[in-house]
Amino acid sequence: KHLLDRGSPGYFLALTDFIRWAKRNNSPVGPGRGSAAGSLVAYVLNITEIDPIRYNLLFERFLNPERISMPDIDIDFCQRRRDEVIDYVRQLYGEESVSQIATFNILKAKSAVRDVGRVMGMPFGDVDRIAKLIPDELNITIDRALKETPQLRDLVEGDEDVSLLIETAGRLEGLARHCGVHAAGVVIAPEPLVNLMPLIRTSHGEVSTQFDKDDVETLGLLKMDFLGLRTLTVIDDAVRSIRASENPDLDLSVIPFDDPEVFALFSAGDTDGIFQFESSGMKEVLRKVQPQSFLDIAALNALYRPGPMQFIDDYADRKHGRKKFTYI
């Protein structure tokens, strides 16, 4: 009922259409990621390929009555062929009604200092040294940097040029530096976009909105994310190579999920090129936990992010019997 109330059927049908087109044209599509994999509707429409009942996934993560925005399903496409899918959508809904979406690069504390220093004609080395005194913290501001870094404060108090640099940078901080194109977002409108918002032609000749994704959604327009994923391109190349040289009948949809050699690779941390498992930190976690099933791998993917990371050692200790389980 909530799906119908939100006007979501059209969204699901639009997704189904272009995903089906991509698959029919042998353009690799990801099996689904994020909260959308909890939706049985998405599964039966072949938008996602993970059975949410088998894996006991939570539908409420994807959609619940408190959520007022449209459902948001990120779709991964082969990086090499993503543009073909977007071209298909343009042909289907009309060139005038489909556009990529702007994104604004905001002047943050360090970049504001560097830009102002360059305009003031200060030596690059001096500006770089001042910028490096600003702590590497998320959402750090110049005001906070002055409070937290005595060395920066001393420079400002003892040098008029540095004082002017920091004061000017503080005024510009938070402003949009330049306009780019969102890596994935595409808007699909029921009428020509020129009637609804300003557009811009980028340096590459593409048409983009002049509103960012939040403003596009506030207008009530349909925003879809077409993510280009290099890993899908690598997998596609590998499958084509195997079919040509060893196994013409290879079908990724029926490969087993219990191959011990696969888990031996994961447990050794030998995961270069495997999506979300190739960072040095994740390799260390794999060696610590020694995953032996697909669900172990799913658990590690969920644990290896800010917040749950603190429990990885507990998870490993309990898995290997060094600590006891305690259930609520």
Coordinates of C-alpha atoms in Angstrom, one line a residue:
K1 CA 0.0 0.0 0.0
H2 CA 2.8 2.4 0.9
L3 CA 4.4 1.8 -2.5
L4 CA 1.1 2.7 -4.2
D5 CA 0.6 5.8 -2.1
R6 CA 4.1 7.1 -3.0
G7 CA 3.4 6.7 -6.7
S8 CA 6.2 4.1 -6.8
P9 CA 5.0 1.7 -9.5
G10 CA 6.1 4.0 -12.3
Y11 CA 9.6 4.1 -10.7
F12 CA 9.8 0.3 -10.5
L13 CA 8.5 -0.1 -14.1
A14 CA 11.0 2.4 -15.5
L15 CA 13.9 0.7 -13.7
T16 CA 12.7 -2.7 -14.9
D17 CA 12.5 -1.5 -18.5
F18 CA 16.1 -0.2 -18.8
I19 CA 17.6 -3.0 -16.8
R20 CA 15.9 -5.5 -19.1
W21 CA 17.2 -3.6 -22.1
A22 CA 20.7 -3.6 -20.8
K23 CA 20.6 -7.4 -20.1
R24 CA 19.1 -8.2 -23.5
N25 CA 21.9 -6.2 -25.1
N26 CA 24.6 -8.1 -23.1
S27 CA 25.5 -5.0 -21.1
P28 CA 26.5 -6.2 -17.6
V29 CA 24.3 -5.1 -14.7
G30 CA 25.1 -5.5 -11.0
P31 CA 22.9 -7.9 -9.0
G32 CA 21.7 -5.2 -6.7
R33 CA 23.3 -3.4 -3.7
G34 CA 22.2 -1.5 -0.6
S35 CA 18.8 -1.5 1.0
A36 CA 16.9 -2.2 -2.3
A37 CA 18.0 -5.9 -2.1
G38 CA 15.4 -6.2 0.8
S39 CA 12.5 -5.5 -1.7
L40 CA 10.7 -8.6 -3.0
V41 CA 9.1 -6.4 -5.7
A42 CA 12.5 -5.4 -6.9
Y43 CA 13.6 -9.1 -6.9
V44 CA 10.6 -10.5 -8.9
L45 CA 10.9 -7.7 -11.4
N46 CA 14.6 -8.7 -11.9
I47 CA 15.9 -5.3 -10.8
T48 CA 17.9 -7.2 -8.1
E49 CA 19.1 -10.8 -8.2
I50 CA 19.3 -11.5 -4.5
D51 CA 16.4 -13.4 -2.9
P52 CA 15.5 -11.3 0.1
I53 CA 13.5 -14.1 1.7
R54 CA 16.3 -16.6 1.5
Y55 CA 18.8 -14.2 3.1
N56 CA 16.3 -12.7 5.5
L57 CA 16.9 -9.1 4.4
L58 CA 15.0 -6.2 6.0
F59 CA 12.4 -4.5 3.7
E60 CA 12.1 -1.6 6.2
R61 CA 15.6 -0.5 5.5
F62 CA 14.5 0.2 1.9
L63 CA 11.0 1.7 2.4
N64 CA 8.9 2.6 5.4
P65 CA 6.0 5.0 6.1
E66 CA 8.3 7.6 7.6
R67 CA 10.3 7.9 4.4
I68 CA 8.9 10.8 2.4
S69 CA 11.2 10.7 -0.6
M70 CA 11.0 8.3 -3.6
P71 CA 12.6 4.9 -3.2
D72 CA 16.3 5.1 -4.2
I73 CA 17.8 2.1 -6.0
D74 CA 21.4 2.4 -7.2
I75 CA 22.1 0.3 -10.3
D76 CA 25.6 -0.7 -11.2
F77 CA 26.4 -0.9 -14.9
C78 CA 29.6 -1.9 -16.8
Q79 CA 31.7 1.3 -16.9
R80 CA 32.4 0.8 -20.6
R81 CA 28.7 0.6 -21.6
R82 CA 26.9 2.7 -19.0
D83 CA 26.5 5.6 -21.6
E84 CA 24.6 3.2 -23.9
V85 CA 22.0 2.6 -21.2
I86 CA 21.6 6.4 -20.7
D87 CA 21.3 6.9 -24.4
Y88 CA 18.5 4.3 -24.5
V89 CA 16.7 6.2 -21.7
R90 CA 17.1 9.4 -23.7
Q91 CA 15.6 7.8 -26.8
L92 CA 12.7 6.3 -24.8
Y93 CA 11.7 9.5 -22.9
G94 CA 13.0 12.1 -25.3
E95 CA 16.3 14.0 -25.3
E96 CA 14.6 17.1 -23.9
S97 CA 13.3 15.3 -20.8
V98 CA 16.4 13.4 -19.7
S99 CA 19.6 15.0 -18.4
Q100 CA 22.6 14.4 -16.2
I101 CA 22.6 16.3 -12.9
A102 CA 25.0 19.0 -11.6
T103 CA 27.2 18.7 -8.6
F104 CA 28.8 21.6 -6.9
N105 CA 32.4 21.5 -5.6
I106 CA 32.3 23.5 -2.3
L107 CA 35.3 25.5 -1.1
K108 CA 36.5 23.8 2.0
A109 CA 39.0 25.2 4.5
K110 CA 42.2 24.0 2.9
S111 CA 41.1 24.6 -0.7
A112 CA 39.9 28.1 0.2
V113 CA 43.3 28.9 1.7
R114 CA 45.2 27.6 -1.3
D115 CA 42.9 29.4 -3.8
V116 CA 43.2 32.7 -2.0
G117 CA 46.9 32.4 -1.5
R118 CA 47.3 31.9 -5.3
V119 CA 45.3 35.0 -6.1
M120 CA 47.2 37.0 -3.5
G121 CA 50.5 36.0 -5.2
M122 CA 52.0 34.4 -2.1
P123 CA 54.7 31.8 -2.7
F124 CA 53.3 28.3 -3.2
G125 CA 55.5 26.8 -0.5
D126 CA 54.3 29.3 2.1
V127 CA 50.6 28.8 1.3
D128 CA 51.0 25.0 1.3
R129 CA 52.6 25.1 4.7
I130 CA 49.7 27.2 6.1
A131 CA 47.1 24.9 4.5
K132 CA 48.8 21.9 6.1
L133 CA 48.3 23.4 9.5
I134 CA 44.6 23.0 9.1
P135 CA 43.7 19.5 10.7
D136 CA 42.7 16.7 8.4
E137 CA 39.2 16.4 9.9
L138 CA 35.9 15.9 8.2
N139 CA 34.0 19.3 7.8
I140 CA 36.8 21.2 9.5
T141 CA 36.3 25.0 9.3
I142 CA 38.9 27.8 9.5
D143 CA 37.4 29.0 12.7
R144 CA 37.8 25.6 14.3
A145 CA 41.3 25.3 12.9
L146 CA 42.3 28.6 14.6
K147 CA 41.0 27.3 17.9
E148 CA 42.6 23.9 17.6
T149 CA 46.0 24.8 16.1
P150 CA 48.1 27.2 18.2
Q151 CA 50.8 27.3 15.4
L152 CA 48.2 28.6 12.9
R153 CA 46.9 31.2 15.4
D154 CA 50.5 32.5 16.1
L155 CA 51.1 32.9 12.3
V156 CA 47.9 34.9 11.9
E157 CA 48.7 37.1 14.8
G158 CA 52.3 37.7 13.8
D159 CA 52.0 38.2 10.0
E160 CA 49.6 40.7 8.2
D161 CA 49.7 38.7 5.0
V162 CA 48.7 35.5 6.7
S163 CA 46.0 37.3 8.7
L164 CA 44.5 38.7 5.4
L165 CA 44.8 35.2 3.8
I166 CA 43.0 33.4 6.6
E167 CA 40.3 36.2 7.0
T168 CA 39.6 36.2 3.2
A169 CA 39.5 32.3 3.0
G170 CA 37.1 32.3 6.0
R171 CA 34.7 34.5 4.1
L172 CA 34.8 32.3 1.0
E173 CA 34.6 29.0 2.8
G174 CA 31.4 27.1 2.0
L175 CA 30.8 28.8 -1.4
A176 CA 30.5 26.7 -4.6
R177 CA 33.9 26.6 -6.3
H178 CA 32.8 25.2 -9.6
C179 CA 30.0 23.1 -11.2
G180 CA 30.6 19.5 -12.3
V181 CA 28.5 16.6 -13.4
H182 CA 27.2 14.1 -10.8
A183 CA 29.0 10.7 -11.3
A184 CA 25.7 8.8 -11.5
G185 CA 22.6 10.9 -11.3
V186 CA 20.2 11.2 -14.2
V187 CA 16.9 13.0 -14.1
I188 CA 13.8 11.9 -16.1
A189 CA 11.0 14.4 -16.4
P190 CA 7.4 14.2 -17.7
E191 CA 8.0 17.2 -20.0
P192 CA 11.0 19.1 -21.5
L193 CA 13.4 20.1 -18.7
V194 CA 13.7 23.7 -19.9
N195 CA 10.2 24.2 -18.6
L196 CA 11.3 23.1 -15.1
M197 CA 14.8 24.3 -14.4
P198 CA 17.9 26.0 -15.8
L199 CA 20.2 23.7 -17.9
I200 CA 23.9 24.1 -18.8
R201 CA 26.1 22.6 -21.5
T202 CA 29.3 21.3 -20.1
S203 CA 32.8 21.6 -21.5
H204 CA 32.3 18.0 -22.9
G205 CA 29.2 19.0 -24.7
E206 CA 26.8 17.2 -22.4
V207 CA 23.6 18.9 -21.1
S208 CA 23.3 19.0 -17.4
T209 CA 20.9 20.6 -14.9
Q210 CA 22.0 23.6 -13.0
F211 CA 20.3 22.3 -9.9
D212 CA 22.0 19.6 -7.8
K213 CA 20.4 16.2 -6.9
D214 CA 18.7 17.5 -3.7
D215 CA 17.0 20.4 -5.6
V216 CA 16.0 18.0 -8.4
E217 CA 14.3 15.7 -5.8
T218 CA 12.7 18.7 -4.0
L219 CA 11.0 19.6 -7.3
G220 CA 9.4 16.1 -7.2
L221 CA 11.3 14.9 -10.3
L222 CA 12.6 11.3 -10.8
K223 CA 16.3 11.0 -10.1
M224 CA 18.0 7.7 -10.9
D225 CA 21.6 6.6 -10.3
F226 CA 23.4 4.9 -13.1
L227 CA 26.7 3.9 -11.5
G228 CA 29.6 2.9 -13.8
L229 CA 31.4 0.1 -12.1
R230 CA 34.9 -1.0 -13.3
T231 CA 34.6 -4.3 -11.6
L232 CA 31.6 -5.3 -13.8
T233 CA 33.7 -4.5 -16.9
V234 CA 36.6 -6.7 -15.6
I235 CA 34.2 -9.6 -14.9
D236 CA 32.7 -9.2 -18.3
D237 CA 36.1 -9.3 -20.0
A238 CA 37.1 -12.4 -17.9
V239 CA 33.8 -14.3 -18.8
R240 CA 34.3 -13.5 -22.5
S241 CA 37.9 -14.8 -22.3
I242 CA 36.9 -18.0 -20.5
R243 CA 34.0 -18.7 -22.9
A244 CA 36.4 -18.2 -25.9
S245 CA 39.2 -20.4 -24.6
E246 CA 37.9 -22.9 -22.0
N247 CA 34.2 -23.1 -21.3
P248 CA 31.7 -21.8 -23.9
D249 CA 28.8 -22.6 -21.5
L250 CA 30.0 -20.6 -18.5
D251 CA 27.0 -19.0 -16.8
L252 CA 27.7 -16.7 -13.8
S253 CA 24.1 -17.1 -12.6
V254 CA 24.6 -20.7 -11.7
I255 CA 28.1 -20.8 -10.3
P256 CA 28.2 -22.4 -6.8
F257 CA 28.4 -20.3 -3.6
D258 CA 30.2 -23.0 -1.6
D259 CA 33.5 -23.5 -3.5
P260 CA 36.2 -24.1 -0.8
E261 CA 38.9 -22.6 -3.1
V262 CA 37.1 -19.3 -3.2
F263 CA 37.0 -19.1 0.6
A264 CA 40.7 -20.1 0.7
L265 CA 41.5 -17.0 -1.5
F266 CA 39.4 -14.8 0.8
S267 CA 40.9 -16.2 4.0
A268 CA 44.4 -15.5 2.6
G269 CA 43.4 -11.9 1.8
D270 CA 44.2 -12.6 -1.8
T271 CA 41.4 -10.3 -3.0
D272 CA 42.9 -7.8 -5.5
G273 CA 40.2 -6.6 -7.9
I274 CA 37.3 -7.9 -5.8
F275 CA 34.8 -5.2 -5.3
Q276 CA 34.8 -3.8 -1.7
F277 CA 37.4 -6.4 -0.6
E278 CA 40.6 -5.1 -2.0
S279 CA 41.7 -2.5 0.6
S280 CA 44.6 -3.3 2.9
G281 CA 42.3 -3.0 5.9
M282 CA 39.7 -5.4 4.6
K283 CA 42.4 -7.9 3.6
E284 CA 43.7 -7.8 7.2
V285 CA 40.1 -8.5 8.5
L286 CA 39.7 -11.4 6.1
R287 CA 42.9 -13.0 7.4
K288 CA 41.7 -12.5 11.0
V289 CA 38.2 -13.8 10.5
Q290 CA 38.9 -16.6 7.9
P291 CA 35.4 -16.6 6.2
Q292 CA 34.1 -20.1 5.3
S293 CA 30.7 -19.3 3.8
F294 CA 29.0 -16.7 1.7
L295 CA 27.2 -15.4 4.8
D296 CA 30.6 -14.8 6.5
I297 CA 31.6 -12.6 3.6
A298 CA 28.2 -10.7 3.7
A299 CA 28.8 -10.1 7.5
L300 CA 32.3 -8.7 6.9
N301 CA 31.0 -6.4 4.2
A302 CA 28.5 -5.1 6.7
L303 CA 31.0 -4.8 9.6
Y304 CA 33.8 -3.1 7.7
R305 CA 32.4 0.5 7.9
P306 CA 32.4 3.3 10.5
G307 CA 30.6 2.2 13.7
P308 CA 30.4 -1.6 13.4
M309 CA 34.2 -1.8 12.8
Q310 CA 34.8 -1.7 16.5
F311 CA 33.1 -5.1 16.8
I312 CA 35.2 -6.9 14.2
D313 CA 37.6 -8.4 16.8
D314 CA 34.7 -9.6 18.9
Y315 CA 33.2 -11.2 15.8
A316 CA 36.4 -13.0 15.0
D317 CA 36.9 -14.1 18.6
R318 CA 33.4 -15.5 18.9
K319 CA 33.6 -17.2 15.4
H320 CA 36.8 -19.0 16.4
G321 CA 35.6 -19.9 19.9
R322 CA 37.9 -17.6 21.9
K323 CA 34.9 -15.8 23.4
K324 CA 31.4 -17.0 24.2
F325 CA 28.2 -15.9 22.5
T326 CA 25.8 -13.9 24.7
Y327 CA 22.3 -13.4 23.2
I328 CA 19.9 -10.7 24.2

